[in-house]
Short mmCIF file of C-alpha atoms and ligand atoms in Angstrom, two decimals:
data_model
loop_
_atom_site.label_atom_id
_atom_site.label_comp_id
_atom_site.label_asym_id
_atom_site.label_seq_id
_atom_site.Cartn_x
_atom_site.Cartn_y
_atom_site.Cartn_z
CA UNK A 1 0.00 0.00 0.00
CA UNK A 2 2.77 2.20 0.82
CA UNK A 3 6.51 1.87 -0.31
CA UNK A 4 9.39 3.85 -0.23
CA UNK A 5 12.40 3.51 -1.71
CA UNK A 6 15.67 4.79 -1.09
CA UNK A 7 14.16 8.24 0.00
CA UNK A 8 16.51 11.16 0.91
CA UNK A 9 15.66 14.42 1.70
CA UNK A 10 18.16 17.37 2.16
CA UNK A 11 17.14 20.81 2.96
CA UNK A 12 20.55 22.41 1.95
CA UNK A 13 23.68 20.99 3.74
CA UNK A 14 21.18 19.02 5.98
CA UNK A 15 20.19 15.33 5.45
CA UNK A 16 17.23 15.06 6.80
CA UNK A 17 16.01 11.55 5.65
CA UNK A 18 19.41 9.27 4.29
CA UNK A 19 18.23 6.56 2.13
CA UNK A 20 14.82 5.02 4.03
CA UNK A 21 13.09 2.27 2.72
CA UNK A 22 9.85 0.43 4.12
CA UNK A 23 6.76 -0.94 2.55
CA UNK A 24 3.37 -0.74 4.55
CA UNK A 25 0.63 -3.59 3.91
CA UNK A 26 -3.07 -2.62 3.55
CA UNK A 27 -4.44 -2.47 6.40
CA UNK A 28 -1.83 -1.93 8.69
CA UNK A 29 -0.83 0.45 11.73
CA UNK A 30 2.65 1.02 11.27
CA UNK A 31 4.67 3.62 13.74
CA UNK A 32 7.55 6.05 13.06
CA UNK A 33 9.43 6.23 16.20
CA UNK A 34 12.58 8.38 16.35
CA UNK A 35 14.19 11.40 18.87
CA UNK A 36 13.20 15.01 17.80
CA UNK A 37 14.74 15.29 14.53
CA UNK A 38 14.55 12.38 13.31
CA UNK A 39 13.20 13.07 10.15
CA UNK A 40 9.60 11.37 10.75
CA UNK A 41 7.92 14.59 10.04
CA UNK A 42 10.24 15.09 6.71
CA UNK A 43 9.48 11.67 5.53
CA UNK A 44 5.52 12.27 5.89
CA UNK A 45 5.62 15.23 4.02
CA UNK A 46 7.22 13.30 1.36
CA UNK A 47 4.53 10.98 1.69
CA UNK A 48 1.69 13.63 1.56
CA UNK A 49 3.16 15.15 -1.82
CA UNK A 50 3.85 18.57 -0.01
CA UNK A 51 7.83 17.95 -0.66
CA UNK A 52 9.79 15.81 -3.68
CA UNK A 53 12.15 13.83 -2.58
CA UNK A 54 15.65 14.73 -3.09
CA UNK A 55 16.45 11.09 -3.91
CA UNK A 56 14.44 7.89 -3.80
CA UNK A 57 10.93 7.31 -4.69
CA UNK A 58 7.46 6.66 -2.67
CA UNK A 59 4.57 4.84 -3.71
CA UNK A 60 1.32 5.59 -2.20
CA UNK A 61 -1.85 3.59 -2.79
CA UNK A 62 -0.33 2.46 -6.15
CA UNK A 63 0.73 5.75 -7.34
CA UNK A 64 3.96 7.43 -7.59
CA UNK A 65 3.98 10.86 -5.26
CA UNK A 66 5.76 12.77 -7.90
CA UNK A 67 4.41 11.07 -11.03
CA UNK A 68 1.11 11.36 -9.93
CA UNK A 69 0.50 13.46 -7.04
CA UNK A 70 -3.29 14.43 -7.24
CA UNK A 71 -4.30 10.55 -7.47
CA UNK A 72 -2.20 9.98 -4.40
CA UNK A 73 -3.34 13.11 -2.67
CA UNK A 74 -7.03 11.79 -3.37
CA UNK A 75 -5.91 8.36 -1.21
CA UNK A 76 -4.22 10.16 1.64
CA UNK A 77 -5.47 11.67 4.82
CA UNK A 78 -2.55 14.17 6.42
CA UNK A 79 -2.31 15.29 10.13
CA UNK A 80 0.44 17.43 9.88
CA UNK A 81 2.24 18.32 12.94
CA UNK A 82 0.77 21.81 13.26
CA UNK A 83 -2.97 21.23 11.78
CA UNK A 84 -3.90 24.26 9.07
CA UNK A 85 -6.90 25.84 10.41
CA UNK A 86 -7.95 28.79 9.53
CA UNK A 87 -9.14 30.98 12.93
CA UNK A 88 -12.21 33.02 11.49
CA UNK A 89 -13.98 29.68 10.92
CA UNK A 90 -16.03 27.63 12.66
CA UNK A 91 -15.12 23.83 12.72
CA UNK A 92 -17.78 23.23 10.66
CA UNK A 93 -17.57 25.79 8.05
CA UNK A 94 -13.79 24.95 8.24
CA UNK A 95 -14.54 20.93 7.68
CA UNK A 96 -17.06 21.45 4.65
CA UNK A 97 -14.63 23.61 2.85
CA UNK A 98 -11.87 21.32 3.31
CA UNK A 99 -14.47 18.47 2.42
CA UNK A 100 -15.27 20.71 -1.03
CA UNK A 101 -11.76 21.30 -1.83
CA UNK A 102 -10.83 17.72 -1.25
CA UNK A 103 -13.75 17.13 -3.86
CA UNK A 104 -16.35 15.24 -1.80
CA UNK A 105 -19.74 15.76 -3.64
CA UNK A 106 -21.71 18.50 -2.54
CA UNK A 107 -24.59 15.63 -1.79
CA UNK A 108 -22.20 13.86 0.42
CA UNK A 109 -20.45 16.83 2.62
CA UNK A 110 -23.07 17.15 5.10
CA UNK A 111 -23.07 13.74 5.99
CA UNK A 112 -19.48 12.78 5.64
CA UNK A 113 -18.43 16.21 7.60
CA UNK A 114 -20.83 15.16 10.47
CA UNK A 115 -19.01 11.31 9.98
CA UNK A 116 -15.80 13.06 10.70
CA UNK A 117 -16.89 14.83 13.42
CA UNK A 118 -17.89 12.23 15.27
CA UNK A 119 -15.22 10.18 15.24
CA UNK A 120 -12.95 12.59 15.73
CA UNK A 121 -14.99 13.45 18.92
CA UNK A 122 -15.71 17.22 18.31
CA UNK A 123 -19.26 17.60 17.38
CA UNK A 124 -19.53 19.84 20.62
CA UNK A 125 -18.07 22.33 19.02
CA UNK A 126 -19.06 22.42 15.86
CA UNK A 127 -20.09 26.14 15.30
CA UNK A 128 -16.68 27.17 17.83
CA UNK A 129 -14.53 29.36 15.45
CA UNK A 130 -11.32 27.78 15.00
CA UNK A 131 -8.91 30.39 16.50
CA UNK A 132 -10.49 29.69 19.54
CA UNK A 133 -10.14 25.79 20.22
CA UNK A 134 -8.01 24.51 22.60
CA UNK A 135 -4.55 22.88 21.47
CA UNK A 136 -6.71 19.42 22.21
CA UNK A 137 -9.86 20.34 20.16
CA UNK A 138 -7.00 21.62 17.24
CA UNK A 139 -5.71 18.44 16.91
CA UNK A 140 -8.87 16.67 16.92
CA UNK A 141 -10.09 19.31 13.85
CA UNK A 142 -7.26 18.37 12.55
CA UNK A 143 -7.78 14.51 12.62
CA UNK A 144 -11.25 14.71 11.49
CA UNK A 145 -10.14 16.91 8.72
CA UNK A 146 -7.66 14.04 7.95
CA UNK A 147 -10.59 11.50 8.28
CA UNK A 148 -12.85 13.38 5.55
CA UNK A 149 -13.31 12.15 2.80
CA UNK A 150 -12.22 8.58 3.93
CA UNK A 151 -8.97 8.06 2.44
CA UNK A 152 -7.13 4.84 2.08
CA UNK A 153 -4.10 5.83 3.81
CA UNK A 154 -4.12 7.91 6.86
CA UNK A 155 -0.30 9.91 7.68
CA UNK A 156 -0.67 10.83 11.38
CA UNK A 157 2.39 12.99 12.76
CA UNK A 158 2.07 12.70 16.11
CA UNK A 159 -1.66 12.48 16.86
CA UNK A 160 -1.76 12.16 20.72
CA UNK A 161 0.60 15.18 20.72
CA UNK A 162 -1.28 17.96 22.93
CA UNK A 163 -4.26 15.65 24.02
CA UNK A 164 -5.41 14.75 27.64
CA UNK A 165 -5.28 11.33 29.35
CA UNK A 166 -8.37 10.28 28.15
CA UNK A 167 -8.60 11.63 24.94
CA UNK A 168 -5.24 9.81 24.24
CA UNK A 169 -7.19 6.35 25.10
CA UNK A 170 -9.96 7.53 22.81
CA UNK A 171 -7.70 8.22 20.13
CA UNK A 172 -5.97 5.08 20.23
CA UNK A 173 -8.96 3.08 20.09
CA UNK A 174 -9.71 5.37 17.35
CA UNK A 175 -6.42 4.81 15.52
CA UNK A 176 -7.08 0.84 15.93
CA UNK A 177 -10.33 0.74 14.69
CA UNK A 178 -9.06 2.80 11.69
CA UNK A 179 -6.60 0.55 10.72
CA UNK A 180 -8.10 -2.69 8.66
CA UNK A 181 -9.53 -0.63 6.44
CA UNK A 182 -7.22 1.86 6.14
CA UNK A 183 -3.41 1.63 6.37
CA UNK A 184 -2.62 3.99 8.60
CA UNK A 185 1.71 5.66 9.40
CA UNK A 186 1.58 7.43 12.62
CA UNK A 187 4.73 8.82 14.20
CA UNK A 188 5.20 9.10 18.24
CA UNK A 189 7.40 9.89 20.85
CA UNK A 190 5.69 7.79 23.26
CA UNK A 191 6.83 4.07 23.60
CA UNK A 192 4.01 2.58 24.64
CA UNK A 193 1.58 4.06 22.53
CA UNK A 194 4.04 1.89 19.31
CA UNK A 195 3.30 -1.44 21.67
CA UNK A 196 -0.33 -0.53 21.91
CA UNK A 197 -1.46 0.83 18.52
CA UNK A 198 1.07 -0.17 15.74
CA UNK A 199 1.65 -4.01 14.10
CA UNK A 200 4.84 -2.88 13.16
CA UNK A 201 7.50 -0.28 13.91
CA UNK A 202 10.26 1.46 12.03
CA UNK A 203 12.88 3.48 14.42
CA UNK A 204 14.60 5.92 12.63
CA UNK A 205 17.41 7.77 14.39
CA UNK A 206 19.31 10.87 12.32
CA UNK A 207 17.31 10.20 9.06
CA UNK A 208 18.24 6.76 8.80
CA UNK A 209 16.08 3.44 9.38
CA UNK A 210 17.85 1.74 12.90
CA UNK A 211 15.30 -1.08 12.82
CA UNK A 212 11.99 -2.13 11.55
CA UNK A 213 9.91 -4.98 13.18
CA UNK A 214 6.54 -5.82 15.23
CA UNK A 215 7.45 -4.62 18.56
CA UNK A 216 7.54 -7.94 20.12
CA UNK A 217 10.20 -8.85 17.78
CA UNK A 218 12.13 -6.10 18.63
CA UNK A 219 11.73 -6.52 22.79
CA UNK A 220 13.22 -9.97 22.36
CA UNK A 221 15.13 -9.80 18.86
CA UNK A 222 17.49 -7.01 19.81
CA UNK A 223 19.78 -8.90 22.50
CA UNK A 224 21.04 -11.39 19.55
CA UNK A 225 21.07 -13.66 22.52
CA UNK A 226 18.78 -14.74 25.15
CA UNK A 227 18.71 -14.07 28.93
CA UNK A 228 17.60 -15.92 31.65
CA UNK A 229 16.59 -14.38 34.98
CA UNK A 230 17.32 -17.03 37.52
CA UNK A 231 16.82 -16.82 41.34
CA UNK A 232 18.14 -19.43 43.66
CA UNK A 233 18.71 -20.25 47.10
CA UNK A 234 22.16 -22.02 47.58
CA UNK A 235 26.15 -20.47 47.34
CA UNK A 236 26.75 -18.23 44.67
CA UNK A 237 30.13 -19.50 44.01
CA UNK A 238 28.82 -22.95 43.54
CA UNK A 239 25.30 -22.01 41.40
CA UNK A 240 27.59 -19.67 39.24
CA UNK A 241 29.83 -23.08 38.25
CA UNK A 242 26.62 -25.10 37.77
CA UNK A 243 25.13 -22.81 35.73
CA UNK A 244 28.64 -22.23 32.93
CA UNK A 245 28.81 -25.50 32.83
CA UNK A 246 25.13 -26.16 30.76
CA UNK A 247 25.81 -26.35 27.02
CA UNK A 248 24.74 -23.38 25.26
CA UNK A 249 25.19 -21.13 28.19
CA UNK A 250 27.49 -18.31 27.21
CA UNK A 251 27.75 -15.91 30.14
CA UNK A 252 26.59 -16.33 34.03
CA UNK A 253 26.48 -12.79 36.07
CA UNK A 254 25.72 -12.35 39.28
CA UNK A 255 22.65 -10.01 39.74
CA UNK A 256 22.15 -9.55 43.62
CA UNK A 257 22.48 -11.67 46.63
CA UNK A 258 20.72 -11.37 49.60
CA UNK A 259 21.55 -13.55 52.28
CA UNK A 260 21.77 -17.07 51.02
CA UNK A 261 19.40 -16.19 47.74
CA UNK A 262 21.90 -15.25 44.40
CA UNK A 263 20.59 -13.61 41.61
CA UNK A 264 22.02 -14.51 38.42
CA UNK A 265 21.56 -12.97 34.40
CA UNK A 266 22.45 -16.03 32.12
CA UNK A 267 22.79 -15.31 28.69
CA UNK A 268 22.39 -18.60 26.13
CA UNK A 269 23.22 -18.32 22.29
CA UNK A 270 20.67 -16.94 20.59
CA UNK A 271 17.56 -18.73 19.74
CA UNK A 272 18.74 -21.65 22.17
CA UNK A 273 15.96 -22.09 25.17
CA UNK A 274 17.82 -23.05 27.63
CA UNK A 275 15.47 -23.23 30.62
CA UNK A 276 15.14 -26.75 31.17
CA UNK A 277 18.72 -27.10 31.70
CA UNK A 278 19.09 -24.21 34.36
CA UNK A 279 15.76 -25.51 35.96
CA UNK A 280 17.61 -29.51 36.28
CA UNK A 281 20.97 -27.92 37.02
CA UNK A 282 19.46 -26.56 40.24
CA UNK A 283 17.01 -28.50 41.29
CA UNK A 284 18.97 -31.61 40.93
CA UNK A 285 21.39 -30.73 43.47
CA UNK A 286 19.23 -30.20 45.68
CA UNK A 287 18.74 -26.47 45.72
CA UNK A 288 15.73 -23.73 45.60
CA UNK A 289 15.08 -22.80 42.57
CA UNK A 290 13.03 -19.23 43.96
CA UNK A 291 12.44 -17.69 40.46
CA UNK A 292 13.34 -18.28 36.54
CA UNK A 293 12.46 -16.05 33.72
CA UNK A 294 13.15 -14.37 31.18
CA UNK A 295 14.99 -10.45 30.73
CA UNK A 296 13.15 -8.65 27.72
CA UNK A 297 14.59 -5.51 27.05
CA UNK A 298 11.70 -2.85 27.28
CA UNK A 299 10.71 -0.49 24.32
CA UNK A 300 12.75 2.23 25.91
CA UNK A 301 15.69 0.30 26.64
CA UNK A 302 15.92 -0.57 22.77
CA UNK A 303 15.18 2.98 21.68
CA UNK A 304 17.74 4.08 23.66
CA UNK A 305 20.37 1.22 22.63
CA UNK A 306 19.65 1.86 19.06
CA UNK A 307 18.97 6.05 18.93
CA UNK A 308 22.36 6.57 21.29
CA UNK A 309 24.53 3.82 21.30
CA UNK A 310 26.66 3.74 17.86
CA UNK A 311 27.72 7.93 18.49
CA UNK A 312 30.78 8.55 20.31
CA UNK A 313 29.62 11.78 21.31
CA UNK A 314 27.22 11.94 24.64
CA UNK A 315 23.91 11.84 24.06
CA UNK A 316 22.58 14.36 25.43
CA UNK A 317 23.55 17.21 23.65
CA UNK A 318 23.29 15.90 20.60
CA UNK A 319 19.36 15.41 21.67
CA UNK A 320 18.78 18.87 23.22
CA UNK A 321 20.70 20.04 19.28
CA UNK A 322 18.38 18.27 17.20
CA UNK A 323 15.33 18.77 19.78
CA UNK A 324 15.81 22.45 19.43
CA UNK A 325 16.58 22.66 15.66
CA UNK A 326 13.41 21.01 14.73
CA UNK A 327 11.09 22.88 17.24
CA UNK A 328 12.37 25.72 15.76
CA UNK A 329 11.58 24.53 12.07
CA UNK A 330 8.25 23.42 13.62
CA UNK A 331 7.35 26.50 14.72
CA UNK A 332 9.13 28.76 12.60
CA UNK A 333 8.90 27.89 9.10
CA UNK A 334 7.06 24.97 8.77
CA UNK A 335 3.63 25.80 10.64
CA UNK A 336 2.79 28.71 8.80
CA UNK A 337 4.43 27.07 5.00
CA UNK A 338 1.78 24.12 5.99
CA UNK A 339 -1.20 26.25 6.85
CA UNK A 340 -0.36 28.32 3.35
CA UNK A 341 0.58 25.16 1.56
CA UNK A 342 -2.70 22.81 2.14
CA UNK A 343 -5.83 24.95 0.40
CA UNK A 344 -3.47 26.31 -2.30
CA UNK A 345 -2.35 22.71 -3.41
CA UNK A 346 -5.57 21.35 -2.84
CA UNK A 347 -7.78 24.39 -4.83
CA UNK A 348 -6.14 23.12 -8.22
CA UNK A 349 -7.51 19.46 -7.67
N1 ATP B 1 12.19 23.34 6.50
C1 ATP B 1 13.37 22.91 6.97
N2 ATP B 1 14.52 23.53 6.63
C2 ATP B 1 15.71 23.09 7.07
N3 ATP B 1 15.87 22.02 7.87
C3 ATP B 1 14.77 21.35 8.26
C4 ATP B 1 13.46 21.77 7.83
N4 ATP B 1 12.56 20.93 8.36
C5 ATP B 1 13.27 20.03 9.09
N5 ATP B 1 14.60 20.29 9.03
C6 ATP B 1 15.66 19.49 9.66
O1 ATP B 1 15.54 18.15 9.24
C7 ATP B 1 15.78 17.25 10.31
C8 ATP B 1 14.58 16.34 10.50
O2 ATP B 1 13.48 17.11 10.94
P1 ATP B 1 12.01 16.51 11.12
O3 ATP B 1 11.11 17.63 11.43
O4 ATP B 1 11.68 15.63 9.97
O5 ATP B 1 12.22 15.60 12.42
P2 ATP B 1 11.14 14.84 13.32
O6 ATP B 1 11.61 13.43 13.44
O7 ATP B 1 9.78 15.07 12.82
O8 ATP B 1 11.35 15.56 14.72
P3 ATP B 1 10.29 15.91 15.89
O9 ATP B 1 10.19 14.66 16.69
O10 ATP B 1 10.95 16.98 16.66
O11 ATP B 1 9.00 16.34 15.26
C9 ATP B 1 16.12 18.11 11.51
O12 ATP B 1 17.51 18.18 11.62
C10 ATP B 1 15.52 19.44 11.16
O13 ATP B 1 16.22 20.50 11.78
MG1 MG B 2 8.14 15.92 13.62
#
């Protein structure tokens, strides 16, 4: 449904996306995850036709964004980062013009702009002009602006951003319920929200692609070996020989000890299960064998091993650099070009 190829994007001496590739399948949720500055929000507006490419191609619902950008505009619902609303309107007025410019049928807009409405849960303010919506309500204009004229593909930069508690839950469940019939890219900051919404996951870190996978594939892929939590009530010295000895085993550490109960990591080769073997090797001799499991790294340990590890220089800065250079593109430059851009592109259609 969605495929890009070798995509890079410079804006003058910066490389904002370095040769991505991904494909999306119809019908699926698939998250961009990536520090501030990744290039997520570049990438999308590659996607959504509202910048070429510098190199590389992308495909969207069959049709080249470059080659044929009105019949992939047609297919694609946009959230930008900073939705384009236009103050002096009300939501409604602002939703049916969007829904005439997008070329629903004049029939249709009533209906399909009341669709929207609701499931982007702000029908209560319907006649509230624009320029006077909280940064919530925005982004839910915004989403049922995206939602309008039900498009195949949905390009969600950072829905949730700006919403409360609950209306994060409500847009998730909206988001999942989306998805099936529509293929839908959303890009977060938030871990969790990846594990709960998306099938699959692409990390990018410094415009390049770090990993792609379901998120339970990359929670217990991204060791390259396995480890075994393993709590046990007899001499550390003596559970720590016990334990080298099984085949397979590659590395026993001790985690904690307190009083005569040892806590030890135990790493195996990779895809070898090794569990049966610790569980014998201690209860065989005789000793308690208090706790055994498995150590999955969490979502934020991995985005953290993959977004910081490879750089020499420390983190941080390099973070608070890129944080601040994009905020200020996000708020500088790019709001206002995205607010002008939309109804002038989409008037010619
Ligand atoms: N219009 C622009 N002109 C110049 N550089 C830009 C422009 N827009 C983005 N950049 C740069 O491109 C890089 C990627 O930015 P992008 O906005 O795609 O990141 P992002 O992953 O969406 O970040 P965030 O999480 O902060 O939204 C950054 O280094 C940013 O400073
Ligand atoms: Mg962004």
């Amino acid at each position: 449904m969605i495929e890009v190829q070798h995509l890079t994007k410079r804006y003058g001496p910066v490389t904002a996306v370095d040769d991505v590739s991904f494909r999306v399948e119809r019908g699926e949720i698939f998250g961009f995850l990536g520090p501030n500055g990744a290039g997520k929000t570049t990438t999308m507006r590659v996607l959504t036709g509202y910048m070429p490419p510098t190199e590389g191609r992308a495909i969207v619902a069959g049709y080249d964004v470059l080659d044929h950008p009105i019949e992939a505009k047609r297919r694609t619902g946009y959230l930008p980062e900073t939705p384009p609303l236009y103050p002096e309107m009300t939501v409604r007025d602002y939703l049916t013009f969007v829904a005439k410019i997008k070329g629903v049928p004049r029939k249709e807009r009533r209906v399909r702009v009341d669709a929207s409405m609701e499931r982007a849960r702000v029908a209560d303010m319907a006649n509230r002009h624009c320029g006077k919506l909280s940064k919530g309500y925005r982004q839910r204009v915004g989403l049922a602006q995206a939602l309008l004229h039900n498009p195949e593909v949905l390009i969600l930069d950072e829905p949730t951003a700006g919403l409360d508690p609950k209306q994060i839950i409500e847009t998730r469940e909206l988001i999942k319920q989306l998805g099936g019939d529509h293929t839908v890219i959303l890009s977060t900051h938030i871990l969790p929200e990846v594990g709960q919404t998306c099938q699959r996951v692409v990390i990018i870190n410094k415009g390049r692609v770090v990993a792609v996978d379901s998120p339970e594939n990359l929670t217990s892929r991204l060791r390259g070996s396995e480890t075994m939590y393993v709590q046990v009530d007899a001499t550390s010295e003596d559970t720590k020989r016990a334990l080298e000895a099984i085949p397979g085993v590659t590395q026993v550490s001790l985690a904690d000890t307190r009083g005569t109960v040892n806590s030890f990591e135990v790493s195996s080769e990779a895809g070898r299960d090794v569990r049966r073997e610790l569980a014998a090797a201690v209860v065989t001799r005789g000793w308690g064998l208090l706790e055994l499991r498995p150590l999955r790294m969490s979502l934020e340990e991995i985005f953290l091993h993959l977004t910081t590890d490879e750089s020499a220089a420390p983190p941080e800065p390099a973070g608070a650099d890129l944080s601040a250079s994009a905020e200020a593109s996000a708020d500088g430059q790019v709001g206002p070009a995205e607010a002008a851009h939309e109804p002038g592109e989409n008037a010619h259609e």
